[in-house]
Amino acid sequence: MQPYRDESGSATKAGVARIVVVFALFTAIHLGLTGAILAPVVRKLQLTIVIEAVNELAFVVLTALLLWILVRRLVRQIEQAHRAEREMLLAHNRAAAVLQAVANASPDGIFAKDLEGRFLLFSRGSAQIAGVEEARVLGRDNSAPFPPEQAAIFDAQDEHVIAQGRIQTFEEEIVTPAGPRSFLTTKGPLRDADGRVIGMFGIARDITERKRDELALRDREREFRALVEQMPAISYRATLDERRTTHFISPRLAELGYKPEEWLADPDAWGSAVHPDDLERVLAKIRSGLASGGEISVDYRLRSAAGRWCHMRDTAVRVHPGNGRPEELHGVMLDITDRAEMEAALRESDRQTRLSELRYRLLFDSSPLPMLVYDLVTLRFLTVNAAAVAHYGWSVEEFQAMTILDLRPPEKRERLVRAQPSLATGTAMLGTWTHWRKDGSLIEVEVSRAEIELDGKVACVATVNDVTERRAQELRLRLLSQAVEQSSESIIITNLVPEIEYANASALAHSGYTSEELVGCDPRVLQSGRTAKETYDDLWATLGEGRSWKGILFNRRK
């Protein structure tokens, strides 16, 4: 709004000047024309007195008429000027009222000052900020609403703005009735219609909450960055094109041996690091994910700076940043090399397990010894091999209807029941048991067992070795041993070294040696010198041929 200027005085002065000029000009013209026109007649009629009287009368009449016209015109102009002045004053007052209403409606502090620093406008928002009444501030300087230290700062700012003649912005702390608050104040020069600086204006906006939010946002950004840097994954932002140019990447990239700033400087850093055999598959997965709008998750190999191929799991989503920025991919790359290697090892282990199961099946089916697989809880047979069917006489189906107790005679089953707690330890066990076969015959068997997992169940595989014949042979050997030991004949057993390995009680009694003294000695310790050398040569030659030798030897006692 332009400042109001009173122009009625200048208009009146200009009107009076115009009347005087017009009156003087009219008088001169009248006198000149009257003399010129009436002079010849006067000379002829010698009517000087009459002429002068007429001339004066005409002058008075004409002058009065002219003055009446001019004064009427002047009065009309003055009235128009007063009406214009009133309208301008009303417009000025309306504009001032609107400006005051706008200023008061705004929560910002709005003010204006003259060149002396006196307030011309001090809005309601300004009064609330300073904690003073508006009427106590108008016409006074900064010392009215503010403490001296604050007023001195504002005075310096105002002088600088007026001296520079341009709008400037200041961020400042003001002590308000509600406590210290932060304000962003814009100040600028106030100019008249001719562009001359006649004061200054200012708008102060409370930015306390905004600054608090900015500080909170910075804190959250700092926390987020710390979180991103501590995550066991590489966070990134990248373009949507197939080059996937990276705009941001977390410091975790250093774990692959790359510097983040070098990675960001190379638009093709990611594409050139992906394994060539994986690149097309990964790009197809990205295109598919972008088209569907869903999450993109893909595994691939990425070359480290040292040239090692790392297995990465890349998960990303499409993000609209706003503010006119293009869409981006936001994602994380997780190094799953250890997991991938473990999975590969598990796959290899599974393959080996299947091979082992195959080998076990082949061994199970082709084993000459009976093999019985039973449930460790129910003790029911799950399967048996062909050797078990042939040895016991029951079919596979008949076995599957039986338990391991059914292989024992009734009087022997109690022993197996008592042994179950020790059999459940999972360790291999060897023992001799009495089984019976389908034909009712009893056999002595040695059983070894091992726990396995079969179709999700804990099972036990028992390998049976029929020792019935061996036990009979052992019994015969024991009886023979007792016969030799109790024989009245001296019996000495040697090896081919020769060393004495055994001497029965009769031989020990006749020689006078104890078993400890004699066993391990050369048989020559018993020679008396009375037996001919030829006899010994014949003895060893015959034994060396695997034949029995009979003869007489003369030994000596200890």
Coordinates of C-alpha atoms in Angstrom, one line a residue:
M1 CA 0.0 0.0 0.0
Q2 CA 1.4 3.5 -1.0
P3 CA 1.6 6.1 1.8
Y4 CA -1.2 8.7 1.8
R5 CA -0.2 12.3 0.7
D6 CA -2.4 15.5 1.2
E7 CA -2.6 17.3 -2.2
S8 CA -5.6 19.6 -1.4
G9 CA -3.4 22.6 -0.4
S10 CA -1.3 22.5 -3.6
A11 CA -4.5 22.2 -5.6
T12 CA -6.0 25.4 -3.9
K13 CA -2.8 27.4 -4.5
A14 CA -2.7 26.4 -8.1
G15 CA -6.4 27.5 -8.5
V16 CA -5.8 30.9 -7.0
A17 CA -2.8 31.4 -9.2
R18 CA -4.8 30.6 -12.3
I19 CA -7.6 33.1 -11.3
V20 CA -5.1 36.0 -10.7
V21 CA -3.4 35.3 -14.0
V22 CA -6.7 35.1 -15.9
F23 CA -8.0 38.3 -14.2
A24 CA -4.8 40.2 -15.0
L25 CA -4.9 39.0 -18.6
F26 CA -8.6 39.8 -19.0
T27 CA -8.1 43.4 -17.6
A28 CA -5.2 44.1 -20.0
I29 CA -7.2 42.9 -23.0
H30 CA -10.3 44.8 -21.9
L31 CA -8.5 48.1 -21.5
G32 CA -6.6 47.7 -24.7
L33 CA -9.7 46.8 -26.8
T34 CA -11.9 49.5 -25.2
G35 CA -9.4 52.2 -26.0
A36 CA -8.8 51.0 -29.5
I37 CA -12.5 50.7 -30.4
L38 CA -13.9 53.8 -28.7
A39 CA -11.0 56.3 -29.3
P40 CA -12.3 57.5 -32.8
V41 CA -15.8 57.9 -31.5
V42 CA -14.7 59.9 -28.5
R43 CA -12.7 62.2 -30.6
K44 CA -15.7 62.8 -32.8
L45 CA -18.3 63.2 -30.1
Q46 CA -16.1 64.7 -27.4
L47 CA -18.0 62.6 -25.0
T48 CA -15.0 61.8 -22.8
I49 CA -16.9 61.7 -19.5
V50 CA -19.6 59.5 -20.8
I51 CA -17.1 57.1 -22.3
E52 CA -15.1 56.8 -19.1
A53 CA -18.3 56.1 -17.2
V54 CA -19.4 53.5 -19.6
N55 CA -16.0 52.0 -19.7
E56 CA -15.8 51.7 -16.0
L57 CA -19.3 50.3 -15.8
A58 CA -18.5 47.7 -18.4
F59 CA -15.3 46.8 -16.7
V60 CA -17.0 46.3 -13.4
V61 CA -19.8 44.2 -15.0
L62 CA -17.4 42.1 -17.0
T63 CA -15.0 41.7 -14.1
A64 CA -17.7 40.6 -11.7
L65 CA -19.0 38.2 -14.3
L66 CA -15.5 36.7 -14.9
L67 CA -14.8 36.5 -11.2
W68 CA -18.1 34.8 -10.6
I69 CA -17.2 32.2 -13.3
L70 CA -13.7 31.7 -12.0
V71 CA -14.6 31.5 -8.3
R72 CA -17.4 29.0 -9.1
R73 CA -15.0 26.9 -11.0
L74 CA -12.4 27.1 -8.2
V75 CA -15.0 26.2 -5.6
R76 CA -16.0 23.2 -7.8
Q77 CA -12.4 22.1 -8.0
I78 CA -11.9 22.5 -4.3
E79 CA -15.0 20.4 -3.6
Q80 CA -13.7 17.7 -6.0
A81 CA -10.3 17.8 -4.3
H82 CA -11.9 17.4 -0.9
R83 CA -14.0 14.5 -2.1
A84 CA -11.0 12.8 -3.6
E85 CA -9.1 13.4 -0.4
R86 CA -11.8 11.9 1.7
E87 CA -12.0 8.9 -0.7
M88 CA -8.3 8.5 -0.5
L89 CA -8.3 8.8 3.2
L90 CA -11.1 6.2 3.5
A91 CA -9.2 3.8 1.1
H92 CA -6.1 4.3 3.2
N93 CA -8.0 3.6 6.4
R94 CA -9.6 0.5 4.8
A95 CA -6.2 -0.7 3.6
A96 CA -4.7 -0.1 7.0
A97 CA -7.6 -1.9 8.6
V98 CA -7.2 -4.8 6.2
L99 CA -3.5 -4.9 6.8
Q100 CA -4.0 -4.8 10.5
A101 CA -6.6 -7.5 10.3
V102 CA -4.4 -9.7 8.2
A103 CA -1.5 -9.1 10.5
N104 CA -3.6 -9.9 13.6
A105 CA -5.0 -13.0 12.0
S106 CA -1.5 -14.4 11.4
P107 CA 0.2 -16.3 14.3
D108 CA 3.5 -14.8 12.9
G109 CA 4.9 -11.7 14.4
I110 CA 4.4 -8.9 11.8
F111 CA 5.7 -5.4 12.3
A112 CA 6.8 -2.2 10.5
K113 CA 9.1 0.7 11.6
D114 CA 10.0 4.1 10.4
L115 CA 13.6 5.2 9.8
E116 CA 13.9 6.2 13.5
G117 CA 13.1 2.6 14.5
R118 CA 9.7 3.4 15.9
F119 CA 7.0 0.8 15.4
L120 CA 4.3 1.8 12.9
L121 CA 2.7 -1.7 13.0
F122 CA 2.9 -4.3 15.8
S123 CA 0.6 -7.2 15.2
R124 CA -1.2 -9.3 17.7
G125 CA 1.2 -12.2 17.1
S126 CA 4.1 -9.8 17.8
A127 CA 2.5 -8.7 21.0
Q128 CA 2.0 -12.4 22.1
I129 CA 5.6 -13.2 21.3
A130 CA 6.9 -10.2 23.3
G131 CA 4.3 -10.5 26.0
V132 CA 3.3 -6.9 25.8
E133 CA 0.2 -4.9 24.7
E134 CA 0.2 -3.5 21.2
A135 CA -0.7 0.0 22.3
R136 CA 2.3 0.2 24.6
V137 CA 4.7 -0.5 21.6
L138 CA 3.4 1.7 18.7
G139 CA 5.5 4.8 18.3
R140 CA 8.3 3.3 20.4
D141 CA 11.5 1.4 19.5
N142 CA 12.8 -2.1 20.3
S143 CA 13.4 -1.3 23.9
A144 CA 9.7 -1.2 24.5
P145 CA 8.9 -4.9 23.9
F146 CA 12.3 -6.5 24.4
P147 CA 15.0 -6.7 27.0
P148 CA 18.1 -4.4 26.4
E149 CA 20.4 -7.2 25.2
Q150 CA 17.8 -8.5 22.7
A151 CA 16.8 -5.0 21.6
A152 CA 20.5 -4.1 20.8
I153 CA 20.7 -7.2 18.6
F154 CA 17.5 -6.3 16.8
D155 CA 18.6 -2.6 16.4
A156 CA 21.8 -3.8 14.7
Q157 CA 19.9 -6.1 12.4
D158 CA 17.4 -3.3 11.4
E159 CA 20.2 -0.8 10.7
H160 CA 22.0 -3.5 8.5
V161 CA 18.8 -4.2 6.6
I162 CA 18.1 -0.5 5.9
A163 CA 21.8 0.1 5.0
Q164 CA 21.8 -2.9 2.6
G165 CA 18.4 -2.0 1.1
R166 CA 17.5 -5.7 0.6
I167 CA 15.5 -8.4 2.3
Q168 CA 17.4 -10.6 4.7
T169 CA 16.6 -13.6 7.0
F170 CA 17.7 -14.2 10.5
E171 CA 17.4 -17.1 12.9
E172 CA 17.2 -16.0 16.5
E173 CA 16.3 -17.0 20.0
I174 CA 13.7 -14.8 21.7
V175 CA 12.6 -15.1 25.3
T176 CA 8.8 -15.2 25.3
P177 CA 6.3 -15.6 28.2
A178 CA 6.3 -19.3 27.2
G179 CA 10.1 -19.5 27.5
P180 CA 12.9 -19.3 25.0
R181 CA 11.6 -19.9 21.4
S182 CA 13.3 -20.1 18.1
F183 CA 12.2 -17.7 15.3
L184 CA 13.0 -17.3 11.6
T185 CA 12.7 -13.6 11.0
T186 CA 12.6 -12.0 7.5
K187 CA 13.3 -8.2 7.4
G188 CA 13.3 -5.9 4.5
P189 CA 13.2 -2.2 3.5
L190 CA 9.9 -0.3 3.3
R191 CA 9.7 2.0 0.3
D192 CA 7.4 4.8 -0.8
A193 CA 5.9 5.3 -4.3
D194 CA 9.2 6.8 -5.5
G195 CA 11.2 3.9 -4.2
R196 CA 12.8 5.8 -1.3
V197 CA 13.4 3.8 1.9
I198 CA 11.0 5.2 4.5
G199 CA 11.4 2.4 7.1
M200 CA 11.4 -1.4 7.3
F201 CA 9.1 -4.3 7.8
G202 CA 9.6 -7.7 9.4
I203 CA 7.8 -11.1 9.7
A204 CA 8.9 -13.5 12.6
R205 CA 7.8 -17.1 12.4
D206 CA 8.1 -19.5 15.4
I207 CA 10.1 -22.5 14.2
T208 CA 10.7 -24.0 17.7
E209 CA 8.6 -27.2 16.8
R210 CA 10.2 -27.4 13.4
K211 CA 13.7 -27.2 14.8
R212 CA 12.7 -29.7 17.5
D213 CA 11.4 -32.0 14.7
E214 CA 14.5 -31.4 12.7
L215 CA 16.7 -32.3 15.6
A216 CA 14.6 -35.4 16.3
L217 CA 14.8 -36.2 12.6
R218 CA 18.6 -35.9 12.7
D219 CA 18.7 -38.0 15.7
R220 CA 16.5 -40.7 14.0
E221 CA 18.7 -40.4 10.9
R222 CA 21.8 -40.8 13.1
E223 CA 20.2 -43.8 14.8
F224 CA 19.1 -45.2 11.5
R225 CA 22.6 -44.8 10.0
A226 CA 24.1 -46.5 13.1
L227 CA 21.5 -49.3 12.7
V228 CA 22.3 -49.6 9.0
E229 CA 26.0 -49.7 9.7
Q230 CA 25.6 -52.3 12.4
M231 CA 23.3 -54.6 10.3
P232 CA 25.0 -57.7 9.1
A233 CA 23.9 -56.8 5.6
I234 CA 24.8 -54.2 2.9
S235 CA 22.1 -51.6 2.5
Y236 CA 21.8 -49.7 -0.8
R237 CA 19.7 -47.4 -2.9
A238 CA 19.9 -47.9 -6.7
T239 CA 18.3 -46.8 -10.0
L240 CA 15.6 -49.0 -11.6
D241 CA 17.6 -49.5 -14.8
E242 CA 19.5 -52.7 -15.5
R243 CA 22.8 -51.0 -14.6
R244 CA 21.3 -50.5 -11.2
T245 CA 23.5 -47.5 -10.6
T246 CA 24.0 -47.1 -6.8
H247 CA 23.1 -43.8 -5.1
F248 CA 23.9 -45.0 -1.6
I249 CA 25.6 -48.0 -0.1
S250 CA 26.4 -48.7 3.6
P251 CA 29.9 -49.0 5.0
R252 CA 29.4 -52.8 5.3
L253 CA 30.5 -53.0 1.7
A254 CA 34.0 -52.8 3.1
E255 CA 33.6 -56.5 4.2
L256 CA 33.8 -57.4 0.5
G257 CA 36.9 -55.3 0.2
Y258 CA 35.3 -52.4 -1.7
K259 CA 35.3 -48.7 -0.6
P260 CA 31.8 -47.2 -0.7
E261 CA 33.0 -44.0 -2.4
E262 CA 34.6 -46.0 -5.2
W263 CA 31.5 -48.2 -5.7
L264 CA 29.3 -45.1 -5.9
A265 CA 31.7 -43.4 -8.4
D266 CA 31.4 -46.4 -10.9
P267 CA 27.9 -46.7 -12.5
D268 CA 28.7 -50.3 -13.5
A269 CA 30.1 -51.4 -10.1
W270 CA 27.3 -53.8 -9.3
G271 CA 26.8 -55.3 -12.8
S272 CA 30.5 -55.9 -13.3
A273 CA 30.8 -57.7 -9.9
V274 CA 27.9 -60.1 -10.4
H275 CA 29.0 -63.5 -11.7
P276 CA 28.5 -63.7 -15.5
D277 CA 26.6 -66.9 -15.2
D278 CA 24.1 -65.3 -12.8
L279 CA 23.7 -61.9 -14.3
E280 CA 20.9 -62.5 -16.8
R281 CA 18.9 -64.6 -14.3
V282 CA 19.2 -61.8 -11.7
L283 CA 18.2 -59.1 -14.2
A284 CA 15.2 -61.2 -15.3
K285 CA 14.2 -61.6 -11.7
I286 CA 14.4 -57.8 -11.1
R287 CA 12.4 -57.1 -14.3
S288 CA 9.7 -59.5 -13.1
G289 CA 9.6 -58.0 -9.6
L290 CA 9.3 -54.5 -10.9
A291 CA 6.5 -55.5 -13.2
S292 CA 4.5 -57.2 -10.4
G293 CA 5.3 -54.4 -7.9
G294 CA 6.2 -57.0 -5.2
E295 CA 9.3 -57.7 -3.2
I296 CA 12.3 -58.8 -5.2
S297 CA 14.5 -61.5 -3.6
V298 CA 17.2 -63.3 -5.5
D299 CA 20.4 -65.2 -4.7
Y300 CA 23.6 -64.7 -6.8
R301 CA 27.3 -64.7 -6.6
L302 CA 29.2 -61.5 -6.2
R303 CA 33.0 -61.1 -6.7
S304 CA 34.8 -59.5 -3.7
A305 CA 37.7 -57.1 -4.2
A306 CA 40.0 -60.0 -3.6
G307 CA 38.4 -62.0 -6.4
R308 CA 36.5 -64.5 -4.1
W309 CA 33.0 -65.4 -5.2
C310 CA 30.6 -64.6 -2.3
H311 CA 27.0 -65.9 -2.2
M312 CA 24.6 -63.0 -1.7
R313 CA 20.9 -62.9 -0.9
D314 CA 19.5 -59.6 -2.4
T315 CA 16.1 -58.4 -1.2
A316 CA 14.7 -55.1 -2.5
V317 CA 11.5 -53.1 -2.9
R318 CA 10.4 -50.3 -5.3
V319 CA 10.2 -46.9 -3.6
H320 CA 8.7 -43.6 -4.7
P321 CA 10.9 -40.9 -3.0
G322 CA 8.6 -38.0 -4.1
N323 CA 9.7 -34.4 -4.6
G324 CA 10.0 -35.1 -8.3
R325 CA 12.8 -37.7 -7.7
P326 CA 12.8 -40.8 -9.9
E327 CA 11.8 -44.2 -8.4
E328 CA 14.5 -46.2 -6.8
L329 CA 15.3 -49.7 -5.5
H330 CA 15.9 -49.9 -1.8
G331 CA 17.4 -53.1 -0.6
V332 CA 19.9 -55.1 1.4
M333 CA 22.5 -57.6 0.3
L334 CA 23.2 -60.3 2.8
D335 CA 26.3 -62.4 2.6
I336 CA 25.1 -66.0 2.8
T337 CA 28.4 -67.7 1.7
D338 CA 28.7 -69.7 4.9
R339 CA 25.1 -70.7 4.7
A340 CA 25.4 -71.6 1.0
E341 CA 28.5 -73.6 1.7
M342 CA 26.8 -75.3 4.6
E343 CA 23.8 -76.1 2.4
A344 CA 26.1 -77.5 -0.2
A345 CA 27.8 -79.6 2.4
L346 CA 24.4 -80.8 3.6
R347 CA 23.4 -81.6 0.0
E348 CA 26.6 -83.6 -0.3
S349 CA 26.0 -85.2 3.1
D350 CA 22.5 -86.1 1.9
R351 CA 23.9 -87.5 -1.3
Q352 CA 26.4 -89.5 0.7
T353 CA 23.7 -90.6 3.1
R354 CA 21.6 -91.9 0.2
L355 CA 24.7 -93.7 -1.2
S356 CA 25.3 -95.1 2.3
E357 CA 21.7 -96.2 2.5
L358 CA 22.0 -97.8 -0.9
R359 CA 25.2 -99.5 0.2
Y360 CA 23.5 -100.5 3.4
R361 CA 20.6 -101.9 1.5
L362 CA 23.0 -103.9 -0.8
L363 CA 24.9 -105.1 2.3
F364 CA 21.6 -105.9 4.1
D365 CA 20.2 -107.9 1.2
S366 CA 23.4 -109.7 0.4
S367 CA 24.7 -110.3 3.9
P368 CA 25.2 -114.0 4.7
L369 CA 24.3 -113.3 8.3
P370 CA 20.7 -112.9 9.4
M371 CA 19.9 -109.2 9.9
L372 CA 16.7 -108.2 11.8
V373 CA 15.4 -104.6 11.9
Y374 CA 12.9 -103.8 14.7
D375 CA 11.1 -100.8 16.3
L376 CA 13.0 -99.8 19.4
V377 CA 9.8 -98.9 21.2
T378 CA 7.4 -101.7 20.2
L379 CA 10.1 -104.3 19.6
R380 CA 8.1 -105.3 16.5
F381 CA 10.1 -106.4 13.4
L382 CA 10.1 -103.9 10.6
T383 CA 12.0 -106.0 8.0
V384 CA 14.5 -108.8 7.8
N385 CA 17.0 -109.9 5.1
A386 CA 16.9 -113.1 3.0
A387 CA 19.5 -114.8 5.3
A388 CA 17.2 -114.3 8.3
V389 CA 14.3 -115.9 6.3
A390 CA 16.5 -118.8 5.3
H391 CA 18.0 -119.4 8.7
Y392 CA 14.9 -119.1 10.9
G393 CA 12.3 -120.4 8.5
W394 CA 9.7 -117.6 8.8
S395 CA 8.8 -115.4 5.9
V396 CA 9.2 -111.6 5.9
E397 CA 5.4 -111.2 6.5
E398 CA 5.5 -113.6 9.4
F399 CA 8.5 -111.8 10.9
Q400 CA 6.6 -108.4 10.7
A401 CA 3.8 -109.9 12.8
M402 CA 6.3 -110.9 15.5
T403 CA 8.5 -109.1 18.1
I404 CA 12.0 -109.9 19.2
L405 CA 10.5 -111.7 22.2
D406 CA 9.0 -114.3 19.9
L407 CA 12.5 -115.5 18.9
R408 CA 13.2 -116.5 22.5
P409 CA 11.9 -119.6 24.4
P410 CA 9.4 -118.5 27.1
E411 CA 11.9 -119.2 29.9
K412 CA 14.5 -116.9 28.2
R413 CA 12.3 -113.9 27.5
E414 CA 12.6 -112.5 31.0
R415 CA 16.3 -112.0 30.5
L416 CA 15.7 -109.9 27.4
V417 CA 13.1 -107.8 29.3
R418 CA 15.5 -107.1 32.1
A419 CA 18.2 -106.2 29.5
Q420 CA 16.1 -103.6 27.7
P421 CA 17.2 -100.5 29.8
S422 CA 20.8 -101.2 28.9
L423 CA 19.9 -101.9 25.2
A424 CA 18.3 -98.5 24.9
T425 CA 21.5 -96.6 25.4
G426 CA 22.3 -96.6 21.7
T427 CA 25.6 -98.4 22.1
A428 CA 26.5 -101.6 20.2
M429 CA 26.1 -104.7 22.3
L430 CA 27.5 -108.2 21.9
G431 CA 25.9 -111.1 23.7
T432 CA 25.0 -114.7 23.4
W433 CA 21.3 -115.6 23.3
T434 CA 19.2 -118.6 22.8
H435 CA 16.8 -118.4 19.8
W436 CA 14.4 -120.8 18.4
R437 CA 13.5 -121.4 14.8
K438 CA 10.2 -122.0 13.1
D439 CA 10.8 -125.8 13.2
G440 CA 11.2 -125.6 17.0
S441 CA 15.0 -126.2 17.1
L442 CA 17.1 -124.1 19.5
I443 CA 20.2 -122.3 18.4
E444 CA 22.8 -120.2 20.2
V445 CA 23.5 -116.8 18.6
E446 CA 25.7 -113.8 19.1
V447 CA 23.8 -110.5 18.5
S448 CA 25.3 -107.1 17.7
R449 CA 23.0 -104.1 17.3
A450 CA 23.1 -100.5 16.2
E451 CA 20.4 -97.8 16.2
I452 CA 19.3 -96.3 12.9
E453 CA 16.5 -93.9 11.7
L454 CA 14.1 -95.6 9.4
D455 CA 11.0 -93.8 7.9
G456 CA 11.2 -91.2 10.8
K457 CA 11.3 -93.9 13.5
V458 CA 14.1 -94.9 15.8
A459 CA 14.9 -98.5 14.9
C460 CA 17.5 -101.1 15.7
V461 CA 19.3 -103.4 13.3
A462 CA 20.5 -106.6 14.9
T463 CA 23.0 -108.8 13.2
V464 CA 22.8 -112.5 14.2
N465 CA 25.7 -114.9 14.1
D466 CA 24.7 -118.6 14.8
V467 CA 27.4 -119.9 17.1
T468 CA 25.7 -123.2 17.9
E469 CA 28.3 -125.3 16.1
R470 CA 31.2 -123.2 17.4
R471 CA 29.9 -123.5 20.9
A472 CA 29.8 -127.3 20.5
Q473 CA 33.4 -127.2 19.2
E474 CA 34.5 -125.1 22.1
L475 CA 32.9 -127.5 24.4
R476 CA 34.8 -130.4 22.8
L477 CA 38.0 -128.4 23.1
R478 CA 37.4 -127.7 26.7
L479 CA 36.9 -131.4 27.3
L480 CA 40.0 -132.2 25.4
S481 CA 42.0 -129.6 27.3
Q482 CA 40.8 -131.1 30.6
A483 CA 41.8 -134.5 29.4
V484 CA 45.3 -133.3 28.5
E485 CA 45.7 -131.4 31.7
Q486 CA 44.7 -134.4 33.8
S487 CA 46.6 -137.0 31.7
S488 CA 49.4 -139.0 33.6
E489 CA 51.6 -138.7 30.6
S490 CA 54.0 -135.7 30.2
I491 CA 52.7 -133.5 27.4
I492 CA 54.7 -130.5 26.1
I493 CA 53.5 -128.3 23.2
T494 CA 56.1 -126.2 21.3
N495 CA 56.0 -123.9 18.3
L496 CA 58.4 -124.0 15.3
V497 CA 60.9 -121.5 16.8
P498 CA 61.1 -123.7 18.9
E499 CA 59.7 -122.4 22.2
I500 CA 57.6 -124.3 24.8
E501 CA 54.1 -123.0 24.8
Y502 CA 52.4 -125.5 27.1
A503 CA 53.3 -128.2 29.6
N504 CA 50.7 -130.2 31.5
A505 CA 50.8 -131.0 35.2
S506 CA 52.5 -134.3 34.6
A507 CA 55.3 -132.7 32.6
L508 CA 55.9 -130.1 35.2
A509 CA 56.0 -132.7 37.9
H510 CA 58.5 -134.9 36.1
S511 CA 60.8 -131.9 35.1
G512 CA 60.7 -130.1 38.4
Y513 CA 59.9 -126.7 36.6
T514 CA 57.0 -124.5 37.2
S515 CA 54.8 -123.4 34.2
E516 CA 56.2 -119.8 34.4
E517 CA 59.8 -121.2 34.3
L518 CA 59.2 -123.6 31.4
V519 CA 56.9 -121.7 29.1
G520 CA 58.8 -119.7 26.6
C521 CA 62.0 -121.6 27.0
D522 CA 63.8 -123.7 24.3
P523 CA 63.0 -127.4 24.7
R524 CA 66.8 -128.1 24.9
V525 CA 66.7 -127.1 28.6
L526 CA 65.2 -130.6 29.2
Q527 CA 68.0 -132.4 27.3
S528 CA 70.1 -134.7 29.4
G529 CA 72.8 -135.5 26.8
R530 CA 71.8 -139.1 26.7
T531 CA 69.6 -138.9 23.6
A532 CA 71.5 -139.3 20.3
K533 CA 71.6 -136.2 18.0
E534 CA 70.1 -138.3 15.2
T535 CA 67.0 -138.9 17.3
Y536 CA 66.4 -135.1 17.6
D537 CA 67.1 -134.6 13.8
D538 CA 64.6 -137.2 13.0
L539 CA 62.1 -135.7 15.4
W540 CA 62.2 -132.2 13.8
A541 CA 62.3 -133.5 10.3
T542 CA 59.2 -135.6 10.9
L543 CA 57.3 -132.8 12.6
G544 CA 58.4 -130.4 9.8
E545 CA 56.7 -132.7 7.3
G546 CA 53.5 -132.5 9.3
R547 CA 53.7 -136.1 10.5
S548 CA 53.6 -137.6 13.9
W549 CA 56.8 -138.8 15.6
K550 CA 57.1 -141.5 18.2
G551 CA 60.3 -142.3 20.1
I552 CA 62.1 -142.3 23.4
L553 CA 63.8 -139.2 24.7
F554 CA 66.0 -139.0 27.8
N555 CA 65.4 -135.8 29.6
R556 CA 66.7 -134.4 32.8
R557 CA 65.0 -132.8 35.8
K558 CA 65.6 -129.3 37.0

